[in-house]
Coordinates of C-alpha atoms and ligand atoms in Angstrom, one line a residue:
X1 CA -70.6 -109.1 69.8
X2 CA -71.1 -111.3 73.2
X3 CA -74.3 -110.4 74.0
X4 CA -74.8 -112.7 76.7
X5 CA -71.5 -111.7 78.6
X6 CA -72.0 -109.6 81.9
X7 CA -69.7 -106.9 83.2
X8 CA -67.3 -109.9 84.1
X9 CA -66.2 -109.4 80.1
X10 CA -64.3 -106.9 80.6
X11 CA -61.7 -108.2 82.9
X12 CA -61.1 -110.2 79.9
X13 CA -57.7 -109.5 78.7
X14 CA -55.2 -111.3 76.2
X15 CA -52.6 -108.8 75.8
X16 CA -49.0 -109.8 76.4
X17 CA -49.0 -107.9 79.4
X18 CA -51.8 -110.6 81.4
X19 CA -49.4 -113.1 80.8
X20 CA -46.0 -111.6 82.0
X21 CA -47.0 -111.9 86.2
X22 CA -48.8 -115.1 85.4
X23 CA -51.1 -117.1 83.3
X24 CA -54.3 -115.7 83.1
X25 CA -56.3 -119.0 83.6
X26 CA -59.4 -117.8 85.1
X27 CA -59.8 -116.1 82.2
X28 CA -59.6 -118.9 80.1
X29 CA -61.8 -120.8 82.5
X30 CA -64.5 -117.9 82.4
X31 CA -64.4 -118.4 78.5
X32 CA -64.7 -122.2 78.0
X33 CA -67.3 -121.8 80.6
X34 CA -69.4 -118.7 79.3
X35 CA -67.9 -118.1 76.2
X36 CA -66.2 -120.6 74.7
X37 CA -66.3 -119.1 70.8
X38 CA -65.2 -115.3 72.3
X39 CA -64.7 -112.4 69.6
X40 CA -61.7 -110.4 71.4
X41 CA -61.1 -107.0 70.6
X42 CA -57.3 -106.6 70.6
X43 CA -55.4 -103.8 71.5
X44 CA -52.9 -103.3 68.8
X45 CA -54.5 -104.6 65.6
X46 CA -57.6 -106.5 64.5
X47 CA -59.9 -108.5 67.0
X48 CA -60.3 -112.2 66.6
X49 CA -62.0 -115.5 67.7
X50 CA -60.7 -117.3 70.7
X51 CA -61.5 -120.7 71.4
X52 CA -60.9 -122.1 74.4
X53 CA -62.7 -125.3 74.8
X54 CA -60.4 -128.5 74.1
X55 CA -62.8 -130.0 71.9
X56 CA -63.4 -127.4 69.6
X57 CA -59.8 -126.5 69.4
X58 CA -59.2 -130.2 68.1
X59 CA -61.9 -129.4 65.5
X60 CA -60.4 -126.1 64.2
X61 CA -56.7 -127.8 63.9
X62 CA -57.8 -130.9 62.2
X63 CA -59.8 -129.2 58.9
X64 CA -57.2 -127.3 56.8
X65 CA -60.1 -126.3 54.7
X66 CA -62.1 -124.1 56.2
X67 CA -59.0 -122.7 58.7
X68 CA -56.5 -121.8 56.7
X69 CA -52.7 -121.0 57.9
X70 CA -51.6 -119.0 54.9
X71 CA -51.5 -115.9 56.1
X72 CA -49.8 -116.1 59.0
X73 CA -50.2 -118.0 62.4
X74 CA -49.8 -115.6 65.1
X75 CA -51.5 -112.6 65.7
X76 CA -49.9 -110.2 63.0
X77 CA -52.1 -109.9 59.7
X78 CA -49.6 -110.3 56.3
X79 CA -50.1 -108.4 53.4
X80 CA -49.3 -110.4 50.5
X81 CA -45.7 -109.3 50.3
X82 CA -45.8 -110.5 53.7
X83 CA -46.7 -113.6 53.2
X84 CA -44.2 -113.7 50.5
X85 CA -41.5 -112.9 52.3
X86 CA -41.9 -114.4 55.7
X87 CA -43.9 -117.9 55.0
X88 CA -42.2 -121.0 56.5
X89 CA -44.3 -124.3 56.3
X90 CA -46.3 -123.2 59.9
X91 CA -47.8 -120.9 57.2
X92 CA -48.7 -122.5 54.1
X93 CA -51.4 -124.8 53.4
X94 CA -51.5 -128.2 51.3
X95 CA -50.1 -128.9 48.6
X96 CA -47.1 -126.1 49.1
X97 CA -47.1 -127.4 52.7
X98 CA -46.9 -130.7 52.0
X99 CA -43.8 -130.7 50.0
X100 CA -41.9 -128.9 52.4
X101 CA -42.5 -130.6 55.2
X102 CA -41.5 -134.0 53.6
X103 CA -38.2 -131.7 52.8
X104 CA -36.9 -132.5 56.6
X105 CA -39.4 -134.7 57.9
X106 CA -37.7 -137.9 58.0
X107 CA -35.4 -136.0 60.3
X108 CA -37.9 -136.0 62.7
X109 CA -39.5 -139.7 62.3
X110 CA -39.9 -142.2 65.5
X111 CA -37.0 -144.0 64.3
X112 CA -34.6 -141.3 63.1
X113 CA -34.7 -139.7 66.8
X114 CA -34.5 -143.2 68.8
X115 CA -31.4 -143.2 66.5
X116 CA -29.8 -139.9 68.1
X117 CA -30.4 -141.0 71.8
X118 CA -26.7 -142.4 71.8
X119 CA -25.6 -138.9 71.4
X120 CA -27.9 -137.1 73.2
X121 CA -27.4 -139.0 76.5
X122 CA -23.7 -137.5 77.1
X123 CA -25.0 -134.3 76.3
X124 CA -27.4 -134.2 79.1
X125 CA -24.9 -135.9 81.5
X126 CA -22.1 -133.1 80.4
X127 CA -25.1 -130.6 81.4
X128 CA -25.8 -132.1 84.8
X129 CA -21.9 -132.5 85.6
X130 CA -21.2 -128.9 84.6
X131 CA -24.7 -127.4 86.9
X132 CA -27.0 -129.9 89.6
X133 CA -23.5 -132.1 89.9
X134 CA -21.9 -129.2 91.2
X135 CA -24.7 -127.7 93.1
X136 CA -25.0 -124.2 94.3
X137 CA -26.9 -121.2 93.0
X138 CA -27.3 -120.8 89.2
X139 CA -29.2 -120.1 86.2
X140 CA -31.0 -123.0 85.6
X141 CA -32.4 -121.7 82.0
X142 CA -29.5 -120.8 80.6
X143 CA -27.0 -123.3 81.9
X144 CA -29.1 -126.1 81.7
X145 CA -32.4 -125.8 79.9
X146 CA -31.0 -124.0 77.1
X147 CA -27.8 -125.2 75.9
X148 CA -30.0 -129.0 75.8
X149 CA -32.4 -128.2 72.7
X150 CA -30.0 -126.0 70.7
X151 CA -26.7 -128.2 70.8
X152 CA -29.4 -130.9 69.5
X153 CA -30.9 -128.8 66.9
X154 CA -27.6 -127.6 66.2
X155 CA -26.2 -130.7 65.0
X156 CA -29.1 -131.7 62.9
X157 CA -28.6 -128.6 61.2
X158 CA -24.9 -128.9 61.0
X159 CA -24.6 -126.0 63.0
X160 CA -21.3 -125.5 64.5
X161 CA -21.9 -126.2 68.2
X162 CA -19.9 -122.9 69.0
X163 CA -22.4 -121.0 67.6
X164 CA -25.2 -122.3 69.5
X165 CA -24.9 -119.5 72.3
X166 CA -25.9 -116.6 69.8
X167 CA -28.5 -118.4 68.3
X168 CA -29.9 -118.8 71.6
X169 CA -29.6 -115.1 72.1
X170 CA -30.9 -114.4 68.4
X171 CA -33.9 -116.7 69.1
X172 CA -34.6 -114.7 72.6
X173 CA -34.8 -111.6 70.7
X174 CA -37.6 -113.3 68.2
X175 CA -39.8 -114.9 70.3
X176 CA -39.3 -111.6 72.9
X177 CA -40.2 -109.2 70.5
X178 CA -42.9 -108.0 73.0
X179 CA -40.8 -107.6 75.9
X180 CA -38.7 -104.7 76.1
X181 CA -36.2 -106.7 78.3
X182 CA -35.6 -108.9 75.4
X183 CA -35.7 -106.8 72.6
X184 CA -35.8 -103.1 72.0
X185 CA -38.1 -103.0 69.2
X186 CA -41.8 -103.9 69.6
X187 CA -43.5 -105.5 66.9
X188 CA -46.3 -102.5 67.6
X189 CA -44.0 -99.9 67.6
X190 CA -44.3 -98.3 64.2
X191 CA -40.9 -98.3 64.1
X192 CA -40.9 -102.2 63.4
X193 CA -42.6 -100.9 60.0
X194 CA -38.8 -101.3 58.4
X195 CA -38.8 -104.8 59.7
X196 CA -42.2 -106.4 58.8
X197 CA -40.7 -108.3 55.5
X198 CA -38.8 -110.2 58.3
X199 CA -40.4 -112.9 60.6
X200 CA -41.4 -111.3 64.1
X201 CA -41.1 -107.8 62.3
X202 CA -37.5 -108.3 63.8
X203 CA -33.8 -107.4 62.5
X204 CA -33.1 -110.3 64.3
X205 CA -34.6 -112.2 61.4
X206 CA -31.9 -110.4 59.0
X207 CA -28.9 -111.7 61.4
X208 CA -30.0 -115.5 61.5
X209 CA -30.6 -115.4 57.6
X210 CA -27.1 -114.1 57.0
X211 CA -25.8 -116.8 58.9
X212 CA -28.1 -119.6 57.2
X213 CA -26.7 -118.1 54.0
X214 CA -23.4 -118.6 55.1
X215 CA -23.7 -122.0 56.1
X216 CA -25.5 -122.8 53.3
X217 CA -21.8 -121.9 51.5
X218 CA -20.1 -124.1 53.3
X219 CA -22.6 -127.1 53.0
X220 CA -22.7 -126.2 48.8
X221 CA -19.0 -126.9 48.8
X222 CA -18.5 -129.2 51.5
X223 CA -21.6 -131.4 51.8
X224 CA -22.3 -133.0 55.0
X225 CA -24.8 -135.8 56.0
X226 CA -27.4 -132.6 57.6
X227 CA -30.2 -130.6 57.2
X228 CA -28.6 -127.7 55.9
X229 CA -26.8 -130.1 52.9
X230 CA -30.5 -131.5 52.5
X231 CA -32.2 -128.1 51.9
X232 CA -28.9 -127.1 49.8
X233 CA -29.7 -129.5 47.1
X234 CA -33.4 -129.9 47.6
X235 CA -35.7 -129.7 45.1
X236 CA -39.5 -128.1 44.9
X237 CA -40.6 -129.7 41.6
X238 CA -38.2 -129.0 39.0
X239 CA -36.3 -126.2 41.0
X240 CA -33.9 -125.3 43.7
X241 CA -35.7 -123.6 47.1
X242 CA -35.8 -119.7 46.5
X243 CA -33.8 -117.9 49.0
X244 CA -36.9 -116.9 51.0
X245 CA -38.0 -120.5 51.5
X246 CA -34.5 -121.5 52.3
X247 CA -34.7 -118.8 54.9
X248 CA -38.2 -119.3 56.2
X249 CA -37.3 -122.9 56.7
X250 CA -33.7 -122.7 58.4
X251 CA -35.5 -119.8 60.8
X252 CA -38.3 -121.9 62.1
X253 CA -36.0 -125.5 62.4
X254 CA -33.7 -122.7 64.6
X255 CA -36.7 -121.8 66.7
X256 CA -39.5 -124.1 67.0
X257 CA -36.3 -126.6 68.0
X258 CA -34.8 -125.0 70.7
X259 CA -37.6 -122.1 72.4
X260 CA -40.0 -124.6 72.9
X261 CA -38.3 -127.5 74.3
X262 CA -35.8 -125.4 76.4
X263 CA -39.6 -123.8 78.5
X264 CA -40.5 -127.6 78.7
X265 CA -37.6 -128.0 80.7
X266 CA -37.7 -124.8 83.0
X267 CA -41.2 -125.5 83.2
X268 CA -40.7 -129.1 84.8
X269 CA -37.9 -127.5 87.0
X270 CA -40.5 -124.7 88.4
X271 CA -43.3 -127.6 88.7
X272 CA -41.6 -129.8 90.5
X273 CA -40.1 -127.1 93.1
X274 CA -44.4 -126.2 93.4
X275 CA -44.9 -130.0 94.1
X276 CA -42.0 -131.8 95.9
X277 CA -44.8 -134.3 96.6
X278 CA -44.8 -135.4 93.3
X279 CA -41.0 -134.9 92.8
X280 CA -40.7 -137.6 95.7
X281 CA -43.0 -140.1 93.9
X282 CA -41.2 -139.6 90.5
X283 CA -37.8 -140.3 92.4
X284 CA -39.5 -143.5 94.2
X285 CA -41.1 -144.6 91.0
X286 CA -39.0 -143.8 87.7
X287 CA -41.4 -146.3 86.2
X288 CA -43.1 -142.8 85.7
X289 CA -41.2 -141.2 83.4
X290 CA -43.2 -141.6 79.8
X291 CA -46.2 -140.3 82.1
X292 CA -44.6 -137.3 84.0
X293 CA -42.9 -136.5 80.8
X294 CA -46.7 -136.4 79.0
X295 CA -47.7 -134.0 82.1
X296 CA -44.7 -131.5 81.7
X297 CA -45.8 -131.2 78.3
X298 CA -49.5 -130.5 79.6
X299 CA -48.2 -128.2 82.3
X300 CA -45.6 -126.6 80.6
X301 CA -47.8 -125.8 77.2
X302 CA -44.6 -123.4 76.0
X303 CA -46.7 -122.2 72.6
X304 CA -49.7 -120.7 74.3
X305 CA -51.9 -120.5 70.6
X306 CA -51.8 -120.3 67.2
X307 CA -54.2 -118.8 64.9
X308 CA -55.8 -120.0 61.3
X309 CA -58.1 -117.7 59.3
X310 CA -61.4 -118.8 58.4
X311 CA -61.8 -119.7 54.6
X312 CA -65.3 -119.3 54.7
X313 CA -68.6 -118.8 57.0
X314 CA -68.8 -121.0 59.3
X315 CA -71.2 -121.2 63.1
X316 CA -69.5 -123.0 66.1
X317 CA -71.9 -122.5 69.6
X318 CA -74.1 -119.9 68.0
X319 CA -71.2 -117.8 66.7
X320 CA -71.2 -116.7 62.8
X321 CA -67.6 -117.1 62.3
X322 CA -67.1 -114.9 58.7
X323 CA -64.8 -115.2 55.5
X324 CA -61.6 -113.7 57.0
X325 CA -62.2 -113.9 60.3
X326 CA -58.6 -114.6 62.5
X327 CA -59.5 -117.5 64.5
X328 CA -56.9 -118.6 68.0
X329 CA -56.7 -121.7 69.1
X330 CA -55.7 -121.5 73.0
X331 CA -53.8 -124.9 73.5
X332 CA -53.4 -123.1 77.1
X333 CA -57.3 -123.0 78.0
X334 CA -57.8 -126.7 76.2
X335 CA -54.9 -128.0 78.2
X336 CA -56.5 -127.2 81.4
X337 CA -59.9 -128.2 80.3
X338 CA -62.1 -129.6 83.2
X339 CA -64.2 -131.9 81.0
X340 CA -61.2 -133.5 79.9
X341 CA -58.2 -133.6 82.6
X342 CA -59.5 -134.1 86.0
X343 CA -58.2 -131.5 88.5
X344 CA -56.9 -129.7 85.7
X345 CA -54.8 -127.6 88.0
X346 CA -53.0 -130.1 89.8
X347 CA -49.9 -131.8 88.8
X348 CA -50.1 -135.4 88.3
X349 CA -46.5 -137.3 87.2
X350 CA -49.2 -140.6 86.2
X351 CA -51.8 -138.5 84.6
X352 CA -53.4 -140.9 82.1
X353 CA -54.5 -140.6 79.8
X354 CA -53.3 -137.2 78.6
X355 CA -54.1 -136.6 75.7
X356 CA -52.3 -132.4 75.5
X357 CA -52.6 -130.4 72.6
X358 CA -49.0 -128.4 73.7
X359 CA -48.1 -130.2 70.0
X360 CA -51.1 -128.9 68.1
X361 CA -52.6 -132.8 68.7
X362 CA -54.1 -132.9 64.9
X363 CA -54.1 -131.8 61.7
X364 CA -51.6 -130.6 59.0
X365 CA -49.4 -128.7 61.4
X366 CA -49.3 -131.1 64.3
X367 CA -45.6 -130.4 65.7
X368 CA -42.9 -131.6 63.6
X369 CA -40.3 -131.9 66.4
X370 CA -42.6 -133.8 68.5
X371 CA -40.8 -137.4 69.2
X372 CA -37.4 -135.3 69.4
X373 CA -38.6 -132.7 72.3
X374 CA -40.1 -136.1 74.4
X375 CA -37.0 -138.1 74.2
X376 CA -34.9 -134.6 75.4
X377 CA -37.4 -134.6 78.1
X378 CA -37.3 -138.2 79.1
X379 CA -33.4 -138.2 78.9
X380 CA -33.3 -134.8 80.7
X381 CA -35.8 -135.6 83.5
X382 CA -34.2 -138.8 83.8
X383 CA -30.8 -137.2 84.6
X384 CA -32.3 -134.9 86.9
X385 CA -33.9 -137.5 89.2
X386 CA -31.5 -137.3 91.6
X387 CA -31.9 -133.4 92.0
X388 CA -35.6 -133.7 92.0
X389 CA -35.5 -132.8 95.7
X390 CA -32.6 -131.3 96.3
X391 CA -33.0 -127.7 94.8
X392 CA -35.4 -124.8 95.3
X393 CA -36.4 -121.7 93.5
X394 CA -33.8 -118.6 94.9
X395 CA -36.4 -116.6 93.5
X396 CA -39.8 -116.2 91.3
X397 CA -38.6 -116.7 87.9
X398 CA -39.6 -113.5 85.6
X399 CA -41.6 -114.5 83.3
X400 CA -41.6 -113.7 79.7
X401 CA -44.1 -111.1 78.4
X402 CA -45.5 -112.4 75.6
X403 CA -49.5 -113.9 75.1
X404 CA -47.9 -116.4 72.3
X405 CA -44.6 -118.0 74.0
X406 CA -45.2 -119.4 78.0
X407 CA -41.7 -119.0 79.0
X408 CA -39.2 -117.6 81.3
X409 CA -36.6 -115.0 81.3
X410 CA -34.4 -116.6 84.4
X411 CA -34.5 -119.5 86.6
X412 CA -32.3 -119.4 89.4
X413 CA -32.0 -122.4 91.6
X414 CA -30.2 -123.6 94.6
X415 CA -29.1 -127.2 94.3
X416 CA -28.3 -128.9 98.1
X417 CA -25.5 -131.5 97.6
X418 CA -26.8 -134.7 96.8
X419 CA -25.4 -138.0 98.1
Ligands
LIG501 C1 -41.9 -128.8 73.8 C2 -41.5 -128.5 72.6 C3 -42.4 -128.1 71.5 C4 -43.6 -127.5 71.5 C5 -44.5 -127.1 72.7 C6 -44.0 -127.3 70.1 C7 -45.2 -126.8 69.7 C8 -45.7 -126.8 68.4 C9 -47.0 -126.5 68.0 C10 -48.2 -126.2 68.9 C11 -47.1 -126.7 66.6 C12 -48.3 -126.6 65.8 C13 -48.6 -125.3 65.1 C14 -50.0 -125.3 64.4 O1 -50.8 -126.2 64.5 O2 -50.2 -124.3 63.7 C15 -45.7 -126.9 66.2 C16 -45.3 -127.0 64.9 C17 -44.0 -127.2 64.5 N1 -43.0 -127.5 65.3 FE1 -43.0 -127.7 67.3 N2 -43.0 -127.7 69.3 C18 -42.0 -128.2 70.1 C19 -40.8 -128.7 69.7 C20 -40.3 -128.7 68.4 C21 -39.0 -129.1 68.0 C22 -37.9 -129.8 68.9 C23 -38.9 -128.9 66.7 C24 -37.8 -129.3 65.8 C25 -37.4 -128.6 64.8 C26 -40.2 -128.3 66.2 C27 -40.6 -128.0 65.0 C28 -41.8 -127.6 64.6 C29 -42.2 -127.3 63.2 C30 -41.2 -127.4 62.0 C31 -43.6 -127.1 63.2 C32 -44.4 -126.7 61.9 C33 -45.0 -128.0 61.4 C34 -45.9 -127.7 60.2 O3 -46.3 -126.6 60.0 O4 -46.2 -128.7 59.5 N3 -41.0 -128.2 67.3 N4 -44.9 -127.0 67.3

């Protein structure tokens, strides 16, 4: 398929395993350099396109035309019952799309979050007081980094904030479906066959849209000024959501809000521990913040790829792309992209410009949840200044095996008293 590539090709290797030590980034450097439109033959189903080079991943995300989402986003191929069952808006393409994003997008708009800094602000000082105020050894993803996103995505939702601990533990299971710490069943396993009508092929899945339907209840009865009340009484056209887009919709607002942002946030903690050189000059200089913020993002990049599936032949570098074909964009590889971030490796809190694709960047899809993760991050990293330089690692965080989320299991810390 590659006929150019050497014996160097087969140290190529995406499976969730290369990630769960560490990123795999000479890899990805080896591809944008030698093979930057890559078939990859993968282990469990069928192979697909990698693209690793910044620029081309900008072009595959901004035409929905020829790269469609519809049937399916990650690596798992739907059937059409499938698709049926487990499509969310990350799924769909134009005009289905459309609609249901503008369902809850105004939730999401520049000026809606700037509106829920008031309440966010306490949140993240309550989180500080109860952990890095105190100081000591903890777990620094789950009493800090976690609890931030989910009470926030909570509320939106209407989501009682008691609940937010299991859906923190029901959104571990989902996005750990390949890692037998986090869940028992692999998505490979054909034993995940009685799942596969259920996002991540997961029982999971089941459990959060039992709970959805009983909120949903409440909210029918008792409405309230949130998301859940909005998707209660919204209308597709001339009808009511069905139960699966209802679902689909409530899962992903769940998961996309509270995954991602929470790995931003252990991500900075692990980054700046790496380079207390740069934790110094972001303590001297909060003028910094909007920029380090942008380079946490870069750094962090918790989605590691998403996939669309060509509509129709296509050629990028030489390479007949077909009909069909499953096509990945690496946001990972474009993120550390030599012809486009200087010292790609290095962490820089006044990178600039910085222009990441950790959001997608462009195109249909480009990250709902985008202004709300920043200002969490700004408001977060803010809080932390302090602490910038008063805690270390008490140990290499584990790592989550997974080739689609970049995250961490733990993250224990020690946090020196701070004056
Ligand atoms: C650092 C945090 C976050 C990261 C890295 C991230 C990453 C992404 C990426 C890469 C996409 C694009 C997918 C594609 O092009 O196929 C996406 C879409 C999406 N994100 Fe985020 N996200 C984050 C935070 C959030 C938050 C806080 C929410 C809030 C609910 C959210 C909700 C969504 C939704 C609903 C979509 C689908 C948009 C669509 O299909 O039109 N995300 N996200």
């Amino acid at each position: 398929m590659n006929p150019a590539l050497s014996a160097s090709e087969r140290a190529v290797n995406l499976e969730d395993e290369a990630f769960a030590e560490r990123l795999p980034l000479e890899t990805f450097a080896f591809l944008r350099r030698h093979a930057p439109v890559y078939w990859y033959e993968w282990s469990h189903r069928r192979g697909f396109w990698c693209i690793t080079r910044y620029h081309d991943i900008v072009a595959v995300l901004r035409d929905h035309e020829p790269f469609s989402s519809a049937s399916g986003a990650n690596l798992e191929d739907w059937d059409r019952a499938q698709a049926l069952c487990r499509r969310s808006m990350l799924e769909t393409d134009p005009p289905r799309h459309t609609e249901l994003r503008k369902l809850v997008s105004a939730a999401f708009s520049p000026r809606a979050v700037s509106s829920y800094e008031s309440w966010i602000r306490p949140l993240v000082q309550q989180l500080i007081e109860e952990t890095f105020a105190r100081g000591g050894t903890f777990d620094a993803l789950h009493a800090f980094a976690a609890p931030l996103p989910i009470r926030v995505i909570a509320r939106l939702l209407g989501v009682p904030e008691a609940d937010t601990p299991w859906l923190v533990e029901v959104s571990d299971r989902l996005m750990g479906n390949t890692d037998p710490d986090l869940s028992p069943i692999s998505p490979y396993d054909p034993s995940s066959e009685r799942w596969h009508l259920y996002p991540f092929r997961h029982e999971a899945a089941l459990e959060l849209f039992e709970y959805g339907h009983w909120l949903a209840e409440q909210r029918r009865s008792d409405p309230r000024d949130d998301l859940v009340t909005r998707l209660v009484f919204a209308r597709l056209g001339d009808r009511p959501l069905t139960t699966a887009e209802f679902d689909n919709m409530f899962l992903l607002l769940v998961v996309a809000g509270n995954e991602t942002t929470r790995q931003a946030l252990a991500h900075a903690l692990v980054a700046f521990a790496a380079f207390p050189d740069e934790a110094a000059r972001l303590q001297q200089h909060p003028a910094l913040l909007p920029t380090a913020v942008e380079e946490v993002l870069r750094w962090a990049t918790p989605v590691l790829h998403f996939r669309r599936t060509a509509r129709q032949d296509t050629e990028l570098h030489g390479q007949r792309i077909a009909a069909g074909d499953r096509v990945v964009v690496w946001f990972i590889s474009g993120n550390r992209d030599e012809t486009v971030f200087p010292e790609p490796d290095r962490f820089l809190v006044d990178r600039s410009p910085n222009d990441h694709l950790t959001f997608g960047r462009t195109g249909i899809h480009f990250c709902l949840g985008t202004h709300l993760a920043k200002m969490e991050l700004r408001i977060a990293l803010e809080a932390l200044l302090p602490y910038l330089t008063a805690y270390e690692l008490a140990e290499s965080p584990p790592r989550i095996r997974s080739n689609f989320t970049n995250g961490y299991k733990r993250l224990m810390v020690t946090v020196r008293p701070v004056q």
